[in-house]
Amino acid sequence: MPARPLADETLHLIDAVRNALAAQALPGGGEAEERRMFGGWSFLVDGKLCLGVKGTDLLVRLPPERHAEFQEKQGTRELSPGGGMQGYFWVEPSGYATRAQWRFWLDEALAFNPRAKASPRRRKPAAAPEAAASAAPARPGKRHSIFEADDD
């Protein structure tokens, strides 16, 4: 199924994050990597999730030990209301409407990034050569059937 086109507001917010990160000296000295995650557009800095966009909401990754403090800020809601993802917040447009609010969220996320833990990279399991050799060869002339008995 093809992806739905992003709304103009979402594209503007993605561009705003992209431009803000490009104008910033990033931890690790590299560039932000962009990736689709959490049903939105995410920005990884030094290989770690830092910021994201979904609709008109800004995703920020912040210090988990300050979770309660950020939870009280205007226009924020937890990524995982059950508390499973401490330090991850969605910031609604009312929470980043002013330049000072925008800078606050970006500065906090970027300041935490060097201390954030990177998720381990998922490796695709390599096919073991022994397993391939020990597998029974397909019987020639026998076709696969979804039925229990297919003797035709």
JSON list of C-alpha atoms in Angstrom, two decimals:
[
{"chain": "A", "resi": 1, "resn": "MET", "atom": "CA", "xyz": [0.00, 0.00, 0.00]},
{"chain": "A", "resi": 2, "resn": "PRO", "atom": "CA", "xyz": [1.49, 3.38, -0.94]},
{"chain": "A", "resi": 3, "resn": "ALA", "atom": "CA", "xyz": [2.21, 5.84, 1.83]},
{"chain": "A", "resi": 4, "resn": "ARG", "atom": "CA", "xyz": [-0.13, 8.76, 2.23]},
{"chain": "A", "resi": 5, "resn": "PRO", "atom": "CA", "xyz": [1.34, 12.14, 1.33]},
{"chain": "A", "resi": 6, "resn": "LEU", "atom": "CA", "xyz": [2.37, 14.27, 4.28]},
{"chain": "A", "resi": 7, "resn": "ALA", "atom": "CA", "xyz": [0.33, 17.36, 5.13]},
{"chain": "A", "resi": 8, "resn": "ASP", "atom": "CA", "xyz": [1.86, 20.78, 4.49]},
{"chain": "A", "resi": 9, "resn": "GLU", "atom": "CA", "xyz": [2.05, 21.46, 8.24]},
{"chain": "A", "resi": 10, "resn": "THR", "atom": "CA", "xyz": [4.02, 18.24, 8.75]},
{"chain": "A", "resi": 11, "resn": "LEU", "atom": "CA", "xyz": [6.40, 19.06, 5.90]},
{"chain": "A", "resi": 12, "resn": "HIS", "atom": "CA", "xyz": [6.99, 22.55, 7.33]},
{"chain": "A", "resi": 13, "resn": "LEU", "atom": "CA", "xyz": [7.76, 21.11, 10.76]},
{"chain": "A", "resi": 14, "resn": "ILE", "atom": "CA", "xyz": [10.14, 18.51, 9.27]},
{"chain": "A", "resi": 15, "resn": "ASP", "atom": "CA", "xyz": [11.93, 21.31, 7.39]},
{"chain": "A", "resi": 16, "resn": "ALA", "atom": "CA", "xyz": [12.11, 23.43, 10.54]},
{"chain": "A", "resi": 17, "resn": "VAL", "atom": "CA", "xyz": [13.76, 20.57, 12.47]},
{"chain": "A", "resi": 18, "resn": "ARG", "atom": "CA", "xyz": [16.08, 19.79, 9.56]},
{"chain": "A", "resi": 19, "resn": "ASN", "atom": "CA", "xyz": [17.14, 23.46, 9.27]},
{"chain": "A", "resi": 20, "resn": "ALA", "atom": "CA", "xyz": [17.61, 23.81, 13.03]},
{"chain": "A", "resi": 21, "resn": "LEU", "atom": "CA", "xyz": [19.84, 20.73, 13.13]},
{"chain": "A", "resi": 22, "resn": "ALA", "atom": "CA", "xyz": [21.82, 21.89, 10.08]},
{"chain": "A", "resi": 23, "resn": "ALA", "atom": "CA", "xyz": [22.52, 25.23, 11.79]},
{"chain": "A", "resi": 24, "resn": "GLN", "atom": "CA", "xyz": [23.67, 23.52, 15.00]},
{"chain": "A", "resi": 25, "resn": "ALA", "atom": "CA", "xyz": [27.03, 21.99, 15.89]},
{"chain": "A", "resi": 26, "resn": "LEU", "atom": "CA", "xyz": [25.84, 18.43, 16.48]},
{"chain": "A", "resi": 27, "resn": "PRO", "atom": "CA", "xyz": [27.27, 16.03, 19.05]},
{"chain": "A", "resi": 28, "resn": "GLY", "atom": "CA", "xyz": [29.62, 13.63, 17.31]},
{"chain": "A", "resi": 29, "resn": "GLY", "atom": "CA", "xyz": [30.37, 16.28, 14.67]},
{"chain": "A", "resi": 30, "resn": "GLY", "atom": "CA", "xyz": [28.22, 14.60, 12.03]},
{"chain": "A", "resi": 31, "resn": "GLU", "atom": "CA", "xyz": [24.93, 15.28, 10.36]},
{"chain": "A", "resi": 32, "resn": "ALA", "atom": "CA", "xyz": [21.49, 14.20, 11.47]},
{"chain": "A", "resi": 33, "resn": "GLU", "atom": "CA", "xyz": [20.24, 11.01, 9.90]},
{"chain": "A", "resi": 34, "resn": "GLU", "atom": "CA", "xyz": [16.57, 10.96, 8.90]},
{"chain": "A", "resi": 35, "resn": "ARG", "atom": "CA", "xyz": [14.44, 7.86, 9.20]},
{"chain": "A", "resi": 36, "resn": "ARG", "atom": "CA", "xyz": [10.79, 6.84, 9.40]},
{"chain": "A", "resi": 37, "resn": "MET", "atom": "CA", "xyz": [9.94, 5.74, 12.95]},
{"chain": "A", "resi": 38, "resn": "PHE", "atom": "CA", "xyz": [7.00, 5.85, 15.36]},
{"chain": "A", "resi": 39, "resn": "GLY", "atom": "CA", "xyz": [4.67, 6.46, 12.42]},
{"chain": "A", "resi": 40, "resn": "GLY", "atom": "CA", "xyz": [6.45, 9.72, 11.63]},
{"chain": "A", "resi": 41, "resn": "TRP", "atom": "CA", "xyz": [9.75, 11.26, 10.58]},
{"chain": "A", "resi": 42, "resn": "SER", "atom": "CA", "xyz": [12.68, 10.90, 13.00]},
{"chain": "A", "resi": 43, "resn": "PHE", "atom": "CA", "xyz": [16.06, 12.57, 13.27]},
{"chain": "A", "resi": 44, "resn": "LEU", "atom": "CA", "xyz": [18.97, 10.60, 14.68]},
{"chain": "A", "resi": 45, "resn": "VAL", "atom": "CA", "xyz": [22.06, 12.41, 15.92]},
{"chain": "A", "resi": 46, "resn": "ASP", "atom": "CA", "xyz": [25.20, 10.32, 16.41]},
{"chain": "A", "resi": 47, "resn": "GLY", "atom": "CA", "xyz": [23.12, 7.22, 15.65]},
{"chain": "A", "resi": 48, "resn": "LYS", "atom": "CA", "xyz": [20.60, 7.94, 18.45]},
{"chain": "A", "resi": 49, "resn": "LEU", "atom": "CA", "xyz": [17.03, 9.16, 18.21]},
{"chain": "A", "resi": 50, "resn": "CYS", "atom": "CA", "xyz": [16.95, 12.84, 19.13]},
{"chain": "A", "resi": 51, "resn": "LEU", "atom": "CA", "xyz": [13.89, 14.48, 17.55]},
{"chain": "A", "resi": 52, "resn": "GLY", "atom": "CA", "xyz": [10.94, 13.48, 15.43]},
{"chain": "A", "resi": 53, "resn": "VAL", "atom": "CA", "xyz": [7.79, 14.76, 13.75]},
{"chain": "A", "resi": 54, "resn": "LYS", "atom": "CA", "xyz": [4.37, 13.18, 13.48]},
{"chain": "A", "resi": 55, "resn": "GLY", "atom": "CA", "xyz": [1.62, 15.38, 12.13]},
{"chain": "A", "resi": 56, "resn": "THR", "atom": "CA", "xyz": [2.09, 18.70, 13.88]},
{"chain": "A", "resi": 57, "resn": "ASP", "atom": "CA", "xyz": [3.66, 17.15, 16.99]},
{"chain": "A", "resi": 58, "resn": "LEU", "atom": "CA", "xyz": [7.37, 17.29, 17.78]},
{"chain": "A", "resi": 59, "resn": "LEU", "atom": "CA", "xyz": [8.95, 14.21, 19.36]},
{"chain": "A", "resi": 60, "resn": "VAL", "atom": "CA", "xyz": [11.80, 14.98, 21.77]},
{"chain": "A", "resi": 61, "resn": "ARG", "atom": "CA", "xyz": [14.11, 12.61, 23.60]},
{"chain": "A", "resi": 62, "resn": "LEU", "atom": "CA", "xyz": [15.05, 14.05, 26.97]},
{"chain": "A", "resi": 63, "resn": "PRO", "atom": "CA", "xyz": [16.81, 12.91, 30.15]},
{"chain": "A", "resi": 64, "resn": "PRO", "atom": "CA", "xyz": [14.69, 10.18, 31.77]},
{"chain": "A", "resi": 65, "resn": "GLU", "atom": "CA", "xyz": [15.64, 11.41, 35.26]},
{"chain": "A", "resi": 66, "resn": "ARG", "atom": "CA", "xyz": [13.81, 14.69, 34.48]},
{"chain": "A", "resi": 67, "resn": "HIS", "atom": "CA", "xyz": [10.68, 12.98, 33.11]},
{"chain": "A", "resi": 68, "resn": "ALA", "atom": "CA", "xyz": [8.34, 14.39, 35.78]},
{"chain": "A", "resi": 69, "resn": "GLU", "atom": "CA", "xyz": [9.64, 17.92, 35.18]},
{"chain": "A", "resi": 70, "resn": "PHE", "atom": "CA", "xyz": [9.02, 17.78, 31.43]},
{"chain": "A", "resi": 71, "resn": "GLN", "atom": "CA", "xyz": [5.64, 16.14, 31.93]},
{"chain": "A", "resi": 72, "resn": "GLU", "atom": "CA", "xyz": [4.44, 19.35, 33.61]},
{"chain": "A", "resi": 73, "resn": "LYS", "atom": "CA", "xyz": [5.40, 21.57, 30.64]},
{"chain": "A", "resi": 74, "resn": "GLN", "atom": "CA", "xyz": [2.67, 23.10, 28.51]},
{"chain": "A", "resi": 75, "resn": "GLY", "atom": "CA", "xyz": [1.62, 21.04, 25.48]},
{"chain": "A", "resi": 76, "resn": "THR", "atom": "CA", "xyz": [3.54, 17.85, 26.28]},
{"chain": "A", "resi": 77, "resn": "ARG", "atom": "CA", "xyz": [2.38, 14.26, 26.50]},
{"chain": "A", "resi": 78, "resn": "GLU", "atom": "CA", "xyz": [4.34, 11.07, 27.02]},
{"chain": "A", "resi": 79, "resn": "LEU", "atom": "CA", "xyz": [5.20, 8.92, 24.04]},
{"chain": "A", "resi": 80, "resn": "SER", "atom": "CA", "xyz": [4.17, 5.91, 26.09]},
{"chain": "A", "resi": 81, "resn": "PRO", "atom": "CA", "xyz": [1.49, 6.86, 28.67]},
{"chain": "A", "resi": 82, "resn": "GLY", "atom": "CA", "xyz": [2.16, 3.62, 30.54]},
{"chain": "A", "resi": 83, "resn": "GLY", "atom": "CA", "xyz": [5.58, 4.98, 31.47]},
{"chain": "A", "resi": 84, "resn": "GLY", "atom": "CA", "xyz": [7.55, 2.44, 29.47]},
{"chain": "A", "resi": 85, "resn": "MET", "atom": "CA", "xyz": [9.57, 5.05, 27.58]},
{"chain": "A", "resi": 86, "resn": "GLN", "atom": "CA", "xyz": [10.86, 7.55, 30.13]},
{"chain": "A", "resi": 87, "resn": "GLY", "atom": "CA", "xyz": [12.16, 10.77, 28.59]},
{"chain": "A", "resi": 88, "resn": "TYR", "atom": "CA", "xyz": [10.27, 10.56, 25.29]},
{"chain": "A", "resi": 89, "resn": "PHE", "atom": "CA", "xyz": [7.62, 13.24, 24.77]},
{"chain": "A", "resi": 90, "resn": "TRP", "atom": "CA", "xyz": [5.33, 14.56, 22.09]},
{"chain": "A", "resi": 91, "resn": "VAL", "atom": "CA", "xyz": [5.21, 18.35, 22.13]},
{"chain": "A", "resi": 92, "resn": "GLU", "atom": "CA", "xyz": [2.04, 19.80, 20.66]},
{"chain": "A", "resi": 93, "resn": "PRO", "atom": "CA", "xyz": [2.14, 23.05, 18.62]},
{"chain": "A", "resi": 94, "resn": "SER", "atom": "CA", "xyz": [1.12, 25.07, 21.69]},
{"chain": "A", "resi": 95, "resn": "GLY", "atom": "CA", "xyz": [4.29, 23.82, 23.39]},
{"chain": "A", "resi": 96, "resn": "TYR", "atom": "CA", "xyz": [6.68, 25.08, 20.68]},
{"chain": "A", "resi": 97, "resn": "ALA", "atom": "CA", "xyz": [4.73, 28.11, 19.40]},
{"chain": "A", "resi": 98, "resn": "THR", "atom": "CA", "xyz": [7.31, 30.72, 20.42]},
{"chain": "A", "resi": 99, "resn": "ARG", "atom": "CA", "xyz": [10.97, 30.93, 19.43]},
{"chain": "A", "resi": 100, "resn": "ALA", "atom": "CA", "xyz": [11.96, 30.51, 23.09]},
{"chain": "A", "resi": 101, "resn": "GLN", "atom": "CA", "xyz": [9.86, 27.33, 23.42]},
{"chain": "A", "resi": 102, "resn": "TRP", "atom": "CA", "xyz": [11.23, 25.93, 20.14]},
{"chain": "A", "resi": 103, "resn": "ARG", "atom": "CA", "xyz": [14.84, 26.60, 21.23]},
{"chain": "A", "resi": 104, "resn": "PHE", "atom": "CA", "xyz": [14.16, 25.07, 24.65]},
{"chain": "A", "resi": 105, "resn": "TRP", "atom": "CA", "xyz": [13.06, 21.71, 23.22]},
{"chain": "A", "resi": 106, "resn": "LEU", "atom": "CA", "xyz": [15.83, 21.54, 20.63]},
{"chain": "A", "resi": 107, "resn": "ASP", "atom": "CA", "xyz": [18.52, 22.55, 23.13]},
{"chain": "A", "resi": 108, "resn": "GLU", "atom": "CA", "xyz": [17.31, 20.05, 25.74]},
{"chain": "A", "resi": 109, "resn": "ALA", "atom": "CA", "xyz": [17.16, 17.18, 23.22]},
{"chain": "A", "resi": 110, "resn": "LEU", "atom": "CA", "xyz": [20.61, 17.97, 21.79]},
{"chain": "A", "resi": 111, "resn": "ALA", "atom": "CA", "xyz": [22.15, 18.42, 25.25]},
{"chain": "A", "resi": 112, "resn": "PHE", "atom": "CA", "xyz": [20.91, 14.97, 26.29]},
{"chain": "A", "resi": 113, "resn": "ASN", "atom": "CA", "xyz": [21.95, 13.24, 23.07]},
{"chain": "A", "resi": 114, "resn": "PRO", "atom": "CA", "xyz": [25.60, 12.52, 24.03]},
{"chain": "A", "resi": 115, "resn": "ARG", "atom": "CA", "xyz": [24.40, 10.71, 27.18]},
{"chain": "A", "resi": 116, "resn": "ALA", "atom": "CA", "xyz": [21.54, 8.86, 25.46]},
{"chain": "A", "resi": 117, "resn": "LYS", "atom": "CA", "xyz": [21.96, 5.16, 24.86]},
{"chain": "A", "resi": 118, "resn": "ALA", "atom": "CA", "xyz": [21.89, 4.00, 21.28]},
{"chain": "A", "resi": 119, "resn": "SER", "atom": "CA", "xyz": [19.58, 1.13, 20.46]},
{"chain": "A", "resi": 120, "resn": "PRO", "atom": "CA", "xyz": [21.52, -1.95, 19.41]},
{"chain": "A", "resi": 121, "resn": "ARG", "atom": "CA", "xyz": [21.55, -2.45, 15.67]},
{"chain": "A", "resi": 122, "resn": "ARG", "atom": "CA", "xyz": [19.43, -5.34, 14.54]},
{"chain": "A", "resi": 123, "resn": "ARG", "atom": "CA", "xyz": [21.33, -7.89, 12.57]},
{"chain": "A", "resi": 124, "resn": "LYS", "atom": "CA", "xyz": [19.78, -10.08, 9.95]},
{"chain": "A", "resi": 125, "resn": "PRO", "atom": "CA", "xyz": [20.52, -13.69, 10.82]},
{"chain": "A", "resi": 126, "resn": "ALA", "atom": "CA", "xyz": [22.99, -15.21, 8.40]},
{"chain": "A", "resi": 127, "resn": "ALA", "atom": "CA", "xyz": [22.05, -18.57, 6.94]},
{"chain": "A", "resi": 128, "resn": "ALA", "atom": "CA", "xyz": [24.35, -21.18, 8.40]},
{"chain": "A", "resi": 129, "resn": "PRO", "atom": "CA", "xyz": [26.07, -23.23, 5.68]},
{"chain": "A", "resi": 130, "resn": "GLU", "atom": "CA", "xyz": [25.56, -26.47, 7.66]},
{"chain": "A", "resi": 131, "resn": "ALA", "atom": "CA", "xyz": [21.83, -25.88, 7.94]},
{"chain": "A", "resi": 132, "resn": "ALA", "atom": "CA", "xyz": [21.49, -25.42, 4.20]},
{"chain": "A", "resi": 133, "resn": "ALA", "atom": "CA", "xyz": [23.49, -28.57, 3.49]},
{"chain": "A", "resi": 134, "resn": "SER", "atom": "CA", "xyz": [21.56, -30.72, 5.97]},
{"chain": "A", "resi": 135, "resn": "ALA", "atom": "CA", "xyz": [18.13, -29.67, 4.70]},
{"chain": "A", "resi": 136, "resn": "ALA", "atom": "CA", "xyz": [16.35, -32.40, 2.83]},
{"chain": "A", "resi": 137, "resn": "PRO", "atom": "CA", "xyz": [16.37, -31.80, -0.92]},
{"chain": "A", "resi": 138, "resn": "ALA", "atom": "CA", "xyz": [13.03, -31.16, -2.57]},
{"chain": "A", "resi": 139, "resn": "ARG", "atom": "CA", "xyz": [11.51, -34.18, -4.25]},
{"chain": "A", "resi": 140, "resn": "PRO", "atom": "CA", "xyz": [11.53, -33.66, -7.99]},
{"chain": "A", "resi": 141, "resn": "GLY", "atom": "CA", "xyz": [8.14, -33.78, -9.63]},
{"chain": "A", "resi": 142, "resn": "LYS", "atom": "CA", "xyz": [6.22, -33.29, -6.38]},
{"chain": "A", "resi": 143, "resn": "ARG", "atom": "CA", "xyz": [4.34, -30.03, -6.27]},
{"chain": "A", "resi": 144, "resn": "HIS", "atom": "CA", "xyz": [3.36, -28.24, -3.13]},
{"chain": "A", "resi": 145, "resn": "SER", "atom": "CA", "xyz": [-0.26, -28.20, -2.18]},
{"chain": "A", "resi": 146, "resn": "ILE", "atom": "CA", "xyz": [-2.27, -26.45, 0.49]},
{"chain": "A", "resi": 147, "resn": "PHE", "atom": "CA", "xyz": [-4.38, -29.58, 0.89]},
{"chain": "A", "resi": 148, "resn": "GLU", "atom": "CA", "xyz": [-3.55, -32.46, 3.23]},
{"chain": "A", "resi": 149, "resn": "ALA", "atom": "CA", "xyz": [-3.71, -35.10, 0.53]},
{"chain": "A", "resi": 150, "resn": "ASP", "atom": "CA", "xyz": [-2.77, -34.21, -3.01]},
{"chain": "A", "resi": 151, "resn": "ASP", "atom": "CA", "xyz": [-1.90, -37.42, -4.78]},
{"chain": "A", "resi": 152, "resn": "ASP", "atom": "CA", "xyz": [-2.92, -36.27, -8.26]}
]
